[in-house]
PDB file of C-alpha atoms in Angstrom:
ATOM      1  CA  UNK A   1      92.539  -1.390  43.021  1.00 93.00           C
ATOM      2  CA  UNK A   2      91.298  -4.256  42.214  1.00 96.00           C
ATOM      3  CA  UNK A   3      88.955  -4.903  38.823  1.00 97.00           C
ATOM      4  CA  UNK A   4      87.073  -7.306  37.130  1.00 98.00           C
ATOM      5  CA  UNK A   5      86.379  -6.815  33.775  1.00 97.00           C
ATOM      6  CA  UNK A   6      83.986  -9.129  31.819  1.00 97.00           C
ATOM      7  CA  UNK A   7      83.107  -9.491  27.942  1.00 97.00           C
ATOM      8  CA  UNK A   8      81.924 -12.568  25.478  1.00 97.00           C
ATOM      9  CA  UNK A   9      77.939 -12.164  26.177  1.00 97.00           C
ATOM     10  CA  UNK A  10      75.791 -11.318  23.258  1.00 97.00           C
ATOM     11  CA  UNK A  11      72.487 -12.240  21.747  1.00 98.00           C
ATOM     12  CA  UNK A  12      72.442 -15.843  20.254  1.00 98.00           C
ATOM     13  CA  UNK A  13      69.516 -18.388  19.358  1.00 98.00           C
ATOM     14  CA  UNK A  14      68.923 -21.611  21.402  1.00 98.00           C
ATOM     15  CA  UNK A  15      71.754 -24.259  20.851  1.00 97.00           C
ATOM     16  CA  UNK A  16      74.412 -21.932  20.601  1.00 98.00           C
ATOM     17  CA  UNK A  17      77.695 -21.600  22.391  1.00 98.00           C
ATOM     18  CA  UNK A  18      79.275 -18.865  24.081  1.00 97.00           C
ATOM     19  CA  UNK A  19      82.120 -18.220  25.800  1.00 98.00           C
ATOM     20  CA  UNK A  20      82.351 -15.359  28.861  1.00 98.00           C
ATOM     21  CA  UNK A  21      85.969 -13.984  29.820  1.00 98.00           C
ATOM     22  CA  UNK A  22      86.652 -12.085  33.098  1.00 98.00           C
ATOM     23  CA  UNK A  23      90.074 -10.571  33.355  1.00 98.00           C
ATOM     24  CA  UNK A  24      91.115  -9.724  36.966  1.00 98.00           C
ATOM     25  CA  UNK A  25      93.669  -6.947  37.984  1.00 97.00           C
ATOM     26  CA  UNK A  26      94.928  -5.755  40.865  1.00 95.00           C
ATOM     27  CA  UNK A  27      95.370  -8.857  42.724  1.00 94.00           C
ATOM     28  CA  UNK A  28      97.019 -11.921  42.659  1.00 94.00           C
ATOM     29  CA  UNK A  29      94.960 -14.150  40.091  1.00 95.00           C
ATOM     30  CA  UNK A  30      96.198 -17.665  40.648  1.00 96.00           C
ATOM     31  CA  UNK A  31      95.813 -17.688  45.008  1.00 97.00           C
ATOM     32  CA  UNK A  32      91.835 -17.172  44.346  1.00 97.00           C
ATOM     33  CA  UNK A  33      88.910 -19.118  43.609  1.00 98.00           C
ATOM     34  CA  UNK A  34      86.451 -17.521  40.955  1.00 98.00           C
ATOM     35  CA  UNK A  35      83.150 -17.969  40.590  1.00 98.00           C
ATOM     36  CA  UNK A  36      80.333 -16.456  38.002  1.00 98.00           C
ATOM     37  CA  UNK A  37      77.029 -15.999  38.873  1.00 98.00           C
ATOM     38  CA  UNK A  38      73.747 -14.342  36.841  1.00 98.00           C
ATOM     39  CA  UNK A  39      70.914 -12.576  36.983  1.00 98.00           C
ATOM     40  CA  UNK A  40      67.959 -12.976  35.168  1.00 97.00           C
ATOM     41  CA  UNK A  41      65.276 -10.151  34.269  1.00 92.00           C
ATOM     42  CA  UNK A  42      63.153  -9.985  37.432  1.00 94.00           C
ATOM     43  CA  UNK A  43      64.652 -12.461  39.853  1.00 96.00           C
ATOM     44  CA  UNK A  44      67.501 -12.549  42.235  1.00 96.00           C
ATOM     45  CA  UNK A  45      71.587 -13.132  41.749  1.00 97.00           C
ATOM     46  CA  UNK A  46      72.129 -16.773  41.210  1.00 97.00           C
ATOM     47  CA  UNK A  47      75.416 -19.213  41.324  1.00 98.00           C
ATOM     48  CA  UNK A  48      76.541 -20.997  38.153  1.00 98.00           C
ATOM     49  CA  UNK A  49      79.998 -22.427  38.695  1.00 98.00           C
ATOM     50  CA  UNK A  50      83.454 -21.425  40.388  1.00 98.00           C
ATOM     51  CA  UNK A  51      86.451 -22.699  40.448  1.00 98.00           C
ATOM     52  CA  UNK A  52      89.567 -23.147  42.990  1.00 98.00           C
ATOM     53  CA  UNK A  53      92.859 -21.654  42.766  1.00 97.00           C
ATOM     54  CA  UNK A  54      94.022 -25.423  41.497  1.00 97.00           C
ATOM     55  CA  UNK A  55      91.507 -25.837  39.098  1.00 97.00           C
ATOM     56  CA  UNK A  56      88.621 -27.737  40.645  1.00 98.00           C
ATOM     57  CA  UNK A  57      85.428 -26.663  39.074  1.00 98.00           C
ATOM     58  CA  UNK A  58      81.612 -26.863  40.624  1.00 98.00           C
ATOM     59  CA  UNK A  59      78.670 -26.167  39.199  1.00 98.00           C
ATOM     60  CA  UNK A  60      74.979 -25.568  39.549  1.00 97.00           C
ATOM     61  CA  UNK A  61      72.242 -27.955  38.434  1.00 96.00           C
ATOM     62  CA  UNK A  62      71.341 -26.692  35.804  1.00 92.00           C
ATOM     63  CA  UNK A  63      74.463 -25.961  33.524  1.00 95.00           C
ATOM     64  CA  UNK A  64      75.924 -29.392  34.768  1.00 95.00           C
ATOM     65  CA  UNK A  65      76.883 -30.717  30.932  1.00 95.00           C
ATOM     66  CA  UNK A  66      76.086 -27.625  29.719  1.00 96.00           C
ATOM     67  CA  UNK A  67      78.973 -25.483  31.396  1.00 96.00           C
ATOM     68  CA  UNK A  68      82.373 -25.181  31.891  1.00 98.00           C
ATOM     69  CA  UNK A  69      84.431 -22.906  34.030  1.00 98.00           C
ATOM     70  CA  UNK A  70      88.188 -22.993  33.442  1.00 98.00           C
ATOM     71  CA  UNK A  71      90.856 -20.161  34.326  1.00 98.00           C
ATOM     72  CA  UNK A  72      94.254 -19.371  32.953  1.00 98.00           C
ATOM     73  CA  UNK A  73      96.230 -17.816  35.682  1.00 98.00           C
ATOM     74  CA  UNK A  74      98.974 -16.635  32.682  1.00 97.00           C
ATOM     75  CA  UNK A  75      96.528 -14.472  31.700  1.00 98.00           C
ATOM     76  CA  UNK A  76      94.576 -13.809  35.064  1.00 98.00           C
ATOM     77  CA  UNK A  77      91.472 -14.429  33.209  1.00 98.00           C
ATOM     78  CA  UNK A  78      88.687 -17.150  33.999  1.00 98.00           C
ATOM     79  CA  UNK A  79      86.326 -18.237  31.366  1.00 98.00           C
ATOM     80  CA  UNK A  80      82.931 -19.654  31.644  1.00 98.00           C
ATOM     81  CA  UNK A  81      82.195 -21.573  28.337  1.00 98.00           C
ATOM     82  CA  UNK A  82      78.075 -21.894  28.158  1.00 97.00           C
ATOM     83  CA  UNK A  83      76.877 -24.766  25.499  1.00 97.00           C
ATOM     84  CA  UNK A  84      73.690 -25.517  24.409  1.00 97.00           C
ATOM     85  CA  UNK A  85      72.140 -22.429  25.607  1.00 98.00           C
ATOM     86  CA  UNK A  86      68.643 -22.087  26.583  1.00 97.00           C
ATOM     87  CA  UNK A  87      65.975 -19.025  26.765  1.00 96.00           C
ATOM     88  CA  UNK A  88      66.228 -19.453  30.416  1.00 96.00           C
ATOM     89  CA  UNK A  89      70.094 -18.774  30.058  1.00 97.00           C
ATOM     90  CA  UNK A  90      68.856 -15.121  29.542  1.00 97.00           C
ATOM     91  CA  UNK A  91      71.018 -13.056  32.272  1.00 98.00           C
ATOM     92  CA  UNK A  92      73.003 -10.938  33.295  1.00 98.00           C
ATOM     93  CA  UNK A  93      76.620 -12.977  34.162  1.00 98.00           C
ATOM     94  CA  UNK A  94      79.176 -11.641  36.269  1.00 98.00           C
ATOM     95  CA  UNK A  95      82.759 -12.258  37.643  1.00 98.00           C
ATOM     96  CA  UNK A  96      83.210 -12.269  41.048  1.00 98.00           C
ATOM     97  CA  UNK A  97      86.781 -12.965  42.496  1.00 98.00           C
ATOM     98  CA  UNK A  98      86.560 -15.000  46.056  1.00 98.00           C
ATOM     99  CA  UNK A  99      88.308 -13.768  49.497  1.00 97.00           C
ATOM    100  CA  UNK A 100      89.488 -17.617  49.542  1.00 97.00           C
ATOM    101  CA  UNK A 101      91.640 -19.763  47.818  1.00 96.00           C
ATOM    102  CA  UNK A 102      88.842 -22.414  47.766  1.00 96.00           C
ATOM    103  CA  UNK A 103      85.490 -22.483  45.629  1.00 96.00           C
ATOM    104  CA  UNK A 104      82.017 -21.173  46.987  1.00 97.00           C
ATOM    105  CA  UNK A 105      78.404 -21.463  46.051  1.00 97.00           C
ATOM    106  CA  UNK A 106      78.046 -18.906  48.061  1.00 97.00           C
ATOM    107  CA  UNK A 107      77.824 -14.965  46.885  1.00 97.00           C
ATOM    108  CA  UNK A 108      79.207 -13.246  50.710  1.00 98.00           C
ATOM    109  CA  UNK A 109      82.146 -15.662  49.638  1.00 98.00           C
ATOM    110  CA  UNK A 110      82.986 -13.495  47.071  1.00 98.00           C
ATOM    111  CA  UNK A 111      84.695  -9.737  47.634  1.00 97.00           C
ATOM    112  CA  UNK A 112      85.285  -8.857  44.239  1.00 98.00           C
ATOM    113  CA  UNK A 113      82.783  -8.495  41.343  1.00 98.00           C
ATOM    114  CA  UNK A 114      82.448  -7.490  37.601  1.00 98.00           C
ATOM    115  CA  UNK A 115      80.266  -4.994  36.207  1.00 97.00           C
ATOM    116  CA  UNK A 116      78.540  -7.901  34.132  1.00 97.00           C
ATOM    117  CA  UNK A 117      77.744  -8.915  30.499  1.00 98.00           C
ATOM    118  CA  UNK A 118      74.416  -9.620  28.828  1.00 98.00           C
ATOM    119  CA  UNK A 119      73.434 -12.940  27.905  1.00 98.00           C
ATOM    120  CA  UNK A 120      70.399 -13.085  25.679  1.00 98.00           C
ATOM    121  CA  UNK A 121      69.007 -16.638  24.585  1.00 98.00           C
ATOM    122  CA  UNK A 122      66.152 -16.252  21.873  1.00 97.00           C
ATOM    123  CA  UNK A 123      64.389 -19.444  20.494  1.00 91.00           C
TER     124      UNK A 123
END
């Protein structure tokens, strides 16, 4: 069985940091691409980054400079490291483990997902 299991969110103020971990078991890690996406209060499941199984990071518009996705396959853990946070940052993030090897914008990409951790960006 596979499972996704995320942690790292919290409440900070605008201009903080944060960094999200998403440990993955029951599969093997490093053959995957990752990817986390969020949710916001209100409005639909949205990408923020992924990342292949060699490394190669992409990410949406708006966290370009502000985000980094990196993964350890040691550890079978990715990490998405959020700076300069911003009230619109508010979300839900989750994990979500591809069905390919490649990385993906896309959510039907992606057959494996975390229960999600709270983000919450005050100013």
């Amino acid at each position: 069985q596979v499972q996704l299991v995320e942690s790292g969110g919290g409440s900070v103020q605008t201009g903080d940091s944060l960094r999200l971990s998403c440990v993955v078991s029951g599969r093997t890690f490093s053959m995957y691409g990752m990817g986390w996406f969020r949710q916001a209060p209100g409005k639909g499941r949205e990408f923020v980054a992924s990342i292949d199984n060699s490394g190669e990071p992409i990410y949406e518009e708006s966290v370009k400079g502000r985000g980094t996705i990196s993964r350890d396959d040691a550890k079978d853990t990715v990490y998405l490291q959020m700076d300069t946070l911003k009230p619109e940052d508010t979300a839900v993030y989750y994990c979500a483990a591809s069905k390919f090897s490649w990385w993906s914008r896309n959510a039907v990409d992606y057959r494996f997902w975390g229960q999600g951790t709270r983000v919450t960006v005050s100013s």
